[in-house]
CSV table of C-alpha atoms in Angstrom, one decimal:
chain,number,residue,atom,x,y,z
A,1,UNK,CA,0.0,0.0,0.0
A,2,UNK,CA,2.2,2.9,-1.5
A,3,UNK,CA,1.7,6.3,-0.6
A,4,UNK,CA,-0.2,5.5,2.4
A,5,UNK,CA,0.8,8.1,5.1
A,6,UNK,CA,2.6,7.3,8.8
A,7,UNK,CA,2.8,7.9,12.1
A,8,UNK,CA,5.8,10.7,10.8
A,9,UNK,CA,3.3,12.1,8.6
A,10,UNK,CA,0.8,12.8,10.9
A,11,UNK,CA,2.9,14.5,13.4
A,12,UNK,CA,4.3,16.8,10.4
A,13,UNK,CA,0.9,17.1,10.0
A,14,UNK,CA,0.1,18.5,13.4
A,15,UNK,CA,2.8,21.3,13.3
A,16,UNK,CA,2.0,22.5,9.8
A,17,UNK,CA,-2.0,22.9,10.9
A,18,UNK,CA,-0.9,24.2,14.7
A,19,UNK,CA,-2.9,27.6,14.7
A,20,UNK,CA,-5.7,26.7,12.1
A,21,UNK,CA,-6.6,24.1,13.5
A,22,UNK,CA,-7.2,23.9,17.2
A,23,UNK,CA,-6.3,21.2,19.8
A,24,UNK,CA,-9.2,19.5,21.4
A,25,UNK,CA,-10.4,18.6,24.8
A,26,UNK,CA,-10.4,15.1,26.2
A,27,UNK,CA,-13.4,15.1,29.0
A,28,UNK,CA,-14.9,12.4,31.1
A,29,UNK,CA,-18.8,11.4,30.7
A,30,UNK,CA,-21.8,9.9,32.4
A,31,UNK,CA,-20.9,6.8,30.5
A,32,UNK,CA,-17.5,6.3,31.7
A,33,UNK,CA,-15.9,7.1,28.6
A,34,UNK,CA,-13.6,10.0,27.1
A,35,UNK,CA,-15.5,12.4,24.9
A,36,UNK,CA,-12.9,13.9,22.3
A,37,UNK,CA,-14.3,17.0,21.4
A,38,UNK,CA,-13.8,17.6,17.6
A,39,UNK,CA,-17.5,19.7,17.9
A,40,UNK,CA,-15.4,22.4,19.5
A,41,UNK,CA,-12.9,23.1,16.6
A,42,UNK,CA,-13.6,27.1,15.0
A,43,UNK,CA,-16.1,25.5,12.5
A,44,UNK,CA,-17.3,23.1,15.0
A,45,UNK,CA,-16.5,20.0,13.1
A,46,UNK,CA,-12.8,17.6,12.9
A,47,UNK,CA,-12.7,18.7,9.1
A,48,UNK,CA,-10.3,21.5,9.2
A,49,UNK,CA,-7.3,18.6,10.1
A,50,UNK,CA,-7.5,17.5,6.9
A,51,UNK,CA,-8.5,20.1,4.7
A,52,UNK,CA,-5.7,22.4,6.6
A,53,UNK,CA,-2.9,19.8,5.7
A,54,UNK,CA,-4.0,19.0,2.5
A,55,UNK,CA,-4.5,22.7,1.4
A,56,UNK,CA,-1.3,23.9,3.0
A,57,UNK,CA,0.6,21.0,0.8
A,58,UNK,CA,-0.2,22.9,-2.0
A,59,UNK,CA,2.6,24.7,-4.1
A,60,UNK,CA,2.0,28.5,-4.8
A,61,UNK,CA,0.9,27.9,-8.7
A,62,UNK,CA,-2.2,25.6,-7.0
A,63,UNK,CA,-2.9,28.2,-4.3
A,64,UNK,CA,-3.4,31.0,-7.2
A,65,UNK,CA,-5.5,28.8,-9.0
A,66,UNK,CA,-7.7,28.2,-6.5
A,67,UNK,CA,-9.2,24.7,-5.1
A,68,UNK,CA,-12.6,23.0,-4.7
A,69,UNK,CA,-14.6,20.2,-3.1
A,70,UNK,CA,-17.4,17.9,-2.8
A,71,UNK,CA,-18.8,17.5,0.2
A,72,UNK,CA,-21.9,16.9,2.8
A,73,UNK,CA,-21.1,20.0,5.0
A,74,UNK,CA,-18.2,19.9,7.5
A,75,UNK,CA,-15.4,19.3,4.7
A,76,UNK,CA,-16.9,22.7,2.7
A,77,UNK,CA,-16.6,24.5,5.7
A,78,UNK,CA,-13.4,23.0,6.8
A,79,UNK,CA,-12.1,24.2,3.0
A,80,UNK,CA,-13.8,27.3,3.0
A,81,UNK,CA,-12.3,28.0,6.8
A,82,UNK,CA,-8.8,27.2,5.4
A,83,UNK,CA,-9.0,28.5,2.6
A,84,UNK,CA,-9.9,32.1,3.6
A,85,UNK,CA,-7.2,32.0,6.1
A,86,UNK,CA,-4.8,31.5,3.5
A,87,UNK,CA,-6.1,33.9,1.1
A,88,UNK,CA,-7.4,31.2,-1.7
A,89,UNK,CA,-10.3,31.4,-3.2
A,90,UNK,CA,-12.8,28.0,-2.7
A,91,UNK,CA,-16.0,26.8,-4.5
A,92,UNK,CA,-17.9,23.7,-2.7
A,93,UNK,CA,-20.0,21.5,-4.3
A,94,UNK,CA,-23.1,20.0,-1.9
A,95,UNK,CA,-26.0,18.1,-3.2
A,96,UNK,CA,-29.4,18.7,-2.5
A,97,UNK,CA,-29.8,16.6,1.0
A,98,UNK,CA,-27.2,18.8,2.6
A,99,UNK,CA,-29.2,20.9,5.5
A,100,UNK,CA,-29.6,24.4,4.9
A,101,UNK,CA,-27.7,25.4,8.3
A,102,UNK,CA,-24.5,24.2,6.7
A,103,UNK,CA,-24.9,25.3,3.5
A,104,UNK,CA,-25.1,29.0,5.0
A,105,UNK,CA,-22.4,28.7,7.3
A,106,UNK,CA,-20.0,27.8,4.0
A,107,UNK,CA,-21.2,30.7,2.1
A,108,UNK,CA,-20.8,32.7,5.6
A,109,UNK,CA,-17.4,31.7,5.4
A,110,UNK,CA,-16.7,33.5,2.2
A,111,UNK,CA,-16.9,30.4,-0.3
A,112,UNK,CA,-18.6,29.8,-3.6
A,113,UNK,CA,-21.1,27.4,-3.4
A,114,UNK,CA,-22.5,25.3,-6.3
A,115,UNK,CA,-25.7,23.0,-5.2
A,116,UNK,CA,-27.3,20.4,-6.9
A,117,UNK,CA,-28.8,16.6,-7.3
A,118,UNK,CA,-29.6,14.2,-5.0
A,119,UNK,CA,-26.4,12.4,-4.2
A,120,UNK,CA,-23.0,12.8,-3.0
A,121,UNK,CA,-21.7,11.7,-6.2
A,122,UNK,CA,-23.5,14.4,-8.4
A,123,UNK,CA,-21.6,16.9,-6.3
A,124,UNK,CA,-18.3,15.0,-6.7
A,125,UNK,CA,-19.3,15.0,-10.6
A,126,UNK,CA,-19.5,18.6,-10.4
A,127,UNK,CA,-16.4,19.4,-8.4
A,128,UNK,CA,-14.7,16.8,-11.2
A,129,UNK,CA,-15.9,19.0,-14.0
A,130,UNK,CA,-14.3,22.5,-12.6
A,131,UNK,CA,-11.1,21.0,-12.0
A,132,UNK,CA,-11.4,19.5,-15.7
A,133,UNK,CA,-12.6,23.1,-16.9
A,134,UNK,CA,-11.4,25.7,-14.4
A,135,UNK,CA,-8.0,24.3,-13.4
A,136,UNK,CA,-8.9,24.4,-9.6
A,137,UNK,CA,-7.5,22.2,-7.2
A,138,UNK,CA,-9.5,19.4,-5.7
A,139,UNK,CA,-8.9,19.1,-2.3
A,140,UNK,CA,-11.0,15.0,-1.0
A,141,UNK,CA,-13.2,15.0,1.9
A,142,UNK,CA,-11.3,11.8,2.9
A,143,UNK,CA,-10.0,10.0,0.1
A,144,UNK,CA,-6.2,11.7,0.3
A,145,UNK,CA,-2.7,10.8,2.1
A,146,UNK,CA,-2.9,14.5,3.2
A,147,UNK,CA,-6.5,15.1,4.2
A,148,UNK,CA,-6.1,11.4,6.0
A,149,UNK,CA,-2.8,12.2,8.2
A,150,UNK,CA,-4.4,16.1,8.9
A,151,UNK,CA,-7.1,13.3,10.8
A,152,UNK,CA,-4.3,11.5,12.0
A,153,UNK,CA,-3.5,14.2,14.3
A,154,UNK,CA,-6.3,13.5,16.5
A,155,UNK,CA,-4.9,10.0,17.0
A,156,UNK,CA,-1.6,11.6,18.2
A,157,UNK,CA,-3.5,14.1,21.0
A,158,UNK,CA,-5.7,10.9,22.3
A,159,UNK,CA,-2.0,9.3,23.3
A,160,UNK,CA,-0.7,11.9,24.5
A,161,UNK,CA,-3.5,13.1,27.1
A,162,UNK,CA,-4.2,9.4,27.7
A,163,UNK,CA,-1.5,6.9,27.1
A,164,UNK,CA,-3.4,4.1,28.6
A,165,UNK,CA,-6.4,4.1,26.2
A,166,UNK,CA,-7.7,0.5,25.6
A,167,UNK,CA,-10.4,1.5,23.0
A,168,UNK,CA,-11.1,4.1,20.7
A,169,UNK,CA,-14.8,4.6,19.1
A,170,UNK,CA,-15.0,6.6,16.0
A,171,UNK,CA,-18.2,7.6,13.3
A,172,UNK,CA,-17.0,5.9,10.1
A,173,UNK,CA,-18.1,7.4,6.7
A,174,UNK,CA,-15.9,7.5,3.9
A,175,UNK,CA,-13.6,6.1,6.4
A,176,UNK,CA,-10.5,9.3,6.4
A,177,UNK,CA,-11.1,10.1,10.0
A,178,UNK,CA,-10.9,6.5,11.2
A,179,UNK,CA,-8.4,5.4,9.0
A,180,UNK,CA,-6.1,8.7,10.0
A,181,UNK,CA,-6.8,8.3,14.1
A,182,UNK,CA,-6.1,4.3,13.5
A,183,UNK,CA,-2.9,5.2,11.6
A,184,UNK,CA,-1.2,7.1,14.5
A,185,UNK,CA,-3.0,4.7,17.3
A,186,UNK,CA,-1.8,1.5,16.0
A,187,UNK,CA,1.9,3.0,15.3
A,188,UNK,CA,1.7,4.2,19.2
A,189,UNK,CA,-0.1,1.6,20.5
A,190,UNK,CA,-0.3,-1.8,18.5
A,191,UNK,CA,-3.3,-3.4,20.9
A,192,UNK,CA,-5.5,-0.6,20.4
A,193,UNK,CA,-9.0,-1.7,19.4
A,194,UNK,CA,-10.7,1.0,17.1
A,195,UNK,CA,-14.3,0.4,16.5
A,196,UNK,CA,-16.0,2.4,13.6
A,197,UNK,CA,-19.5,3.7,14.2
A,198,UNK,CA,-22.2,4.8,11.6
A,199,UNK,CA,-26.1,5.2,11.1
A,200,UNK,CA,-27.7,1.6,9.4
A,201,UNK,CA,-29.4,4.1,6.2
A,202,UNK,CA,-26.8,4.0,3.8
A,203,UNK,CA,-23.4,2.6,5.2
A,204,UNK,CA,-21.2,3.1,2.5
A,205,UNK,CA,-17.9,1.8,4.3
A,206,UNK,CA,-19.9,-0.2,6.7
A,207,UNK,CA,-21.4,-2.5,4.1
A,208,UNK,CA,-18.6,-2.3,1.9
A,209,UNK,CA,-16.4,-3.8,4.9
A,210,UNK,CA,-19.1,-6.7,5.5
A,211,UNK,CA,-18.8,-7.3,1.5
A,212,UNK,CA,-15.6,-7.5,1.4
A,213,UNK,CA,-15.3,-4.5,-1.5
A,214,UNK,CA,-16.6,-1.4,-2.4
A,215,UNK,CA,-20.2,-1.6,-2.8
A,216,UNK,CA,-22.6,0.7,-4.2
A,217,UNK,CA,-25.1,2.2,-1.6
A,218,UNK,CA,-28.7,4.3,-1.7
A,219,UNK,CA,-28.5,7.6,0.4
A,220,UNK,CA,-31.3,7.9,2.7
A,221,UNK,CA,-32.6,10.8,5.1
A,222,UNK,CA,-30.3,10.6,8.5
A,223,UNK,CA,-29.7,12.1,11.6
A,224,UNK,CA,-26.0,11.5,10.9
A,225,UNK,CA,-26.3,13.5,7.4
A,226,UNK,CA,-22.4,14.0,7.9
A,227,UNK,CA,-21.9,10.4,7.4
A,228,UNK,CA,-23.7,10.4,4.5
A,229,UNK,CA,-22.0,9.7,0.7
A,230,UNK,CA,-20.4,6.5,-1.3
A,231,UNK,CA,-17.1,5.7,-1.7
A,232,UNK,CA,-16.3,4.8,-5.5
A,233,UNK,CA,-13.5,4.9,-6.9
A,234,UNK,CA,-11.5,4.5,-3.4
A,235,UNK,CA,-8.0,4.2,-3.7
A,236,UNK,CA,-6.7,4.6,0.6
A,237,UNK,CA,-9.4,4.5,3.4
A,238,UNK,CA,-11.5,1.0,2.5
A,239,UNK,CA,-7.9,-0.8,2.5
A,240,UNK,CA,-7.2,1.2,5.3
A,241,UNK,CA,-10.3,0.5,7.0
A,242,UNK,CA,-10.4,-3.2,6.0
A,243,UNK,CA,-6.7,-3.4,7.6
A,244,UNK,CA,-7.0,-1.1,11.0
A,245,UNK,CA,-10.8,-1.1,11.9
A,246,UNK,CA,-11.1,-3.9,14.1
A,247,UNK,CA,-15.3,-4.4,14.2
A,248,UNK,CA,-18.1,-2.0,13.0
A,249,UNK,CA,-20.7,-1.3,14.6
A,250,UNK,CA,-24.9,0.0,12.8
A,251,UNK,CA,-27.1,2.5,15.3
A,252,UNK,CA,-30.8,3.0,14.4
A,253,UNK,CA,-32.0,6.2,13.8
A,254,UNK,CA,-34.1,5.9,16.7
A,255,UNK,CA,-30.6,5.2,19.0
A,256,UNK,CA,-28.8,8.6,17.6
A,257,UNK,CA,-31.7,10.6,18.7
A,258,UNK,CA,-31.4,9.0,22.2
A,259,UNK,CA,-27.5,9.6,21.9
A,260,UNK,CA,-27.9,13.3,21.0
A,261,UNK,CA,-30.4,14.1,23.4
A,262,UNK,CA,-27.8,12.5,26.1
A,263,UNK,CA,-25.3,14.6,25.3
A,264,UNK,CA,-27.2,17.7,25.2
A,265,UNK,CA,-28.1,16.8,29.0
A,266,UNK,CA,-24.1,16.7,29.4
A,267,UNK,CA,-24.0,20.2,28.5
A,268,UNK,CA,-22.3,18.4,24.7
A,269,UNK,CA,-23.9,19.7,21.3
A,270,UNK,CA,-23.4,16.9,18.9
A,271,UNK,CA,-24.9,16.6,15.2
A,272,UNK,CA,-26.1,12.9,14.8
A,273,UNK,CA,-22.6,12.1,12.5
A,274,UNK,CA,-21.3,13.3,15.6
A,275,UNK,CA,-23.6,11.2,18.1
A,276,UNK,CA,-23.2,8.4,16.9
A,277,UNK,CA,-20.2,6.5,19.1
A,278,UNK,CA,-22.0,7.7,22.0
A,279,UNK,CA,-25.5,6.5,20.5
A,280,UNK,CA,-23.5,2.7,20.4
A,281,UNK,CA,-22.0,3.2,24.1
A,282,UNK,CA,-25.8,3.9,25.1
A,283,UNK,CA,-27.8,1.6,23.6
A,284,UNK,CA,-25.0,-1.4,24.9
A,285,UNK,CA,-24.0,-2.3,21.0
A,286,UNK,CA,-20.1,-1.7,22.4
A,287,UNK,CA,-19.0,-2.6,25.2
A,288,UNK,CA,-15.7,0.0,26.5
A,289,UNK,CA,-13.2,-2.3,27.4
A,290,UNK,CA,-10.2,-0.4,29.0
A,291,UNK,CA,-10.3,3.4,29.0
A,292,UNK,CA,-11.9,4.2,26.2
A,293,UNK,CA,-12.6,7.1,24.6
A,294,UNK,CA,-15.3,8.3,21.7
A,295,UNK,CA,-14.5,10.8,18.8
A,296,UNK,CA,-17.6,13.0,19.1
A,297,UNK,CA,-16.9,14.6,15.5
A,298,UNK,CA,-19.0,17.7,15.1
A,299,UNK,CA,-22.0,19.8,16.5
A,300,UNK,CA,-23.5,21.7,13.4
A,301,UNK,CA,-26.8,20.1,13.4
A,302,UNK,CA,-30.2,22.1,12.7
A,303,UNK,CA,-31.2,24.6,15.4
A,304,UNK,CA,-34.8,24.2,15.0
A,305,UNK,CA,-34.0,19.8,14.9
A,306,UNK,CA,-31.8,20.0,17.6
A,307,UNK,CA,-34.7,22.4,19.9
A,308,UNK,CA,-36.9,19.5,19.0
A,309,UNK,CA,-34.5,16.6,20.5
A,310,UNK,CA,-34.0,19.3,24.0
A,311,UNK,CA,-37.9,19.3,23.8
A,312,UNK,CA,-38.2,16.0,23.8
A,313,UNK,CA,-40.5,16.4,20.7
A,314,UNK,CA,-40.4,13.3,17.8
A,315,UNK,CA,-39.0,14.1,14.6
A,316,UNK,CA,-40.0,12.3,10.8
A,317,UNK,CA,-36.7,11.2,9.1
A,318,UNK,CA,-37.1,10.4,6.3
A,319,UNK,CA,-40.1,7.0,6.5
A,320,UNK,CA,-39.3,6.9,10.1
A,321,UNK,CA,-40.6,8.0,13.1
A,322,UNK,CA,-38.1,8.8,16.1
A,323,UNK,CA,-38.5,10.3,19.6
A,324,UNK,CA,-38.2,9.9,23.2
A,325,UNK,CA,-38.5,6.6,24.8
């Protein structure tokens, strides 16, 4: 597996992003478990690793061209957030199931935003065609060596504030935050279990694992919308995943709503992508062996969805009915 990036990487990693992105606090919860708090970084997701490394790779002829992505929220505002600081202009592509609250917050950030079909993968065609046309630079939402060791760096700040970590629980989409944090964990730590964690609608990596390849998936309504998205054409993170992740683990729609609320009684705002470790811990589908601790990965979630959760009101999602209970 050539090009694949290391535990030397990722620590080159975390000095180049030092001051963009912002180190991250490791607190205790009801359950017993760490909480590493990625919701807390400036644009409130653990995007800006990656799209911080991966941008600030970039030779100066790239930077005046410009770059561009594909993504299902937190990437286009991690790009958009590095970006500005670095004076490059951005464009973000984001499909039509992307909530409104994040598509404002990229344009807020000063981005271009181009929005359109129904799928992940028409807004990956689209950010294919302006780096075909325009000559922009396409910076992954996970798929990279750079954009997976700027993850990485999350795996190095676990060790360090907790050597003795037994178990590390992580949402798993297109598999460049798990595959980054397992990178550095199993280079410090060899006996580490890492346990991916993602909604049952629409797996991609998940069901990909259990087939053995990359599979082709439908994207449904979530309350993780973050992990939402396919994988084709993966070159790093499924061989990654397939080699690091040790077990995956499904949670109902029905258990994220439960694991958000719970961490919104714990004072911890959590957007269901972000939930969904914690969702797994609650509902006893993992069992934390060993200090463990749980990537909670972002907090932009719907104000007006995440009112309804505090309330204790139940939500439609798509064909299914969730609440309290």
């Amino acid at each position: 597996m050539d090009n694949l990036p290391t535990l030397d990487d990722i620590r080159e990693a975390a000095t180049a992003i030092d001051g963009i992105a912002w180190r991250t606090p490791l607190v205790p919860s009801a359950l017993g478990v760490l909480l590493k708090l990625e919701s807390l970084q400036p644009i409130g997701a653990f995007k800006l690793r990656g799209a911080a490394y991966a941008i600030s790779k970039l030779d100066d002829a790239q930077k005046a061209r410009g770059v561009v992505c594909a993504s299902t929220g937190n990437h286009g505002r991690a790009v958009a957030y590095a970006a500005g600081r670095l004076g490059i202009r951005a464009t973000v592509c984001l499909s039509t199931l992307v909530p409104d609250v994040k598509v404002n917050a990229i344009k807020a950030l000063g981005a271009e935003v181009w929005r359109g079909g129904t799928t992940q993968e028409d807004a990956e065609r689209e950010a294919g065609r302006l780096v075909a046309e325009e000559g922009w630079v396409d910076i992954p939402a996970f798929d990279h060596p750079d954009v997976i060791a700027g993850q990485g760096t999350i795996g190095l700040e676990l060790f360090e504030d907790r050597p003795d970590l037994e178990t590390l629980i992580v949402p798993m989409s297109g598999g460049g935050l798990i595959a980054g944090i397992a990178i550095a964990a199993k280079a410090i730590k060899p006996s580490v279990r890492v346990v991916g964690v993602t909604m049952d609608r629409g797996a991609a990596m998940a069901e990909s694992l259990a087939a053995g390849r990359v599979v082709d998936v439908e994207e449904l309504p979530t309350l993780a919308d973050s992990l939402g998205g396919g994988i084709p054409g993966n070159r790093y993170t499924f061989r990654l995943c397939q080699r690091l992740v040790d077990e995956a683990v499904l949670v109902t729609e029905q258990e994220i709503y439960r694991g958000m609320a719970a961490l919104l009684k714990e004072g911890v705002i959590a957007e269901g992508g972000g939930a969904v470790g914690y969702a797994a811990v609650l509902a006893g589908k993992i069992e934390p062996v060993g200090p463990t601790a749980i990537v909670v990965s972002g907090r932009n979630v719907d104000m007006t969805r995440l009112c309804d959760i505090a309330a204790g009101r139940h939500l439609t999602v798509g064909d299914v009915v969730v609440g309290p209970g």
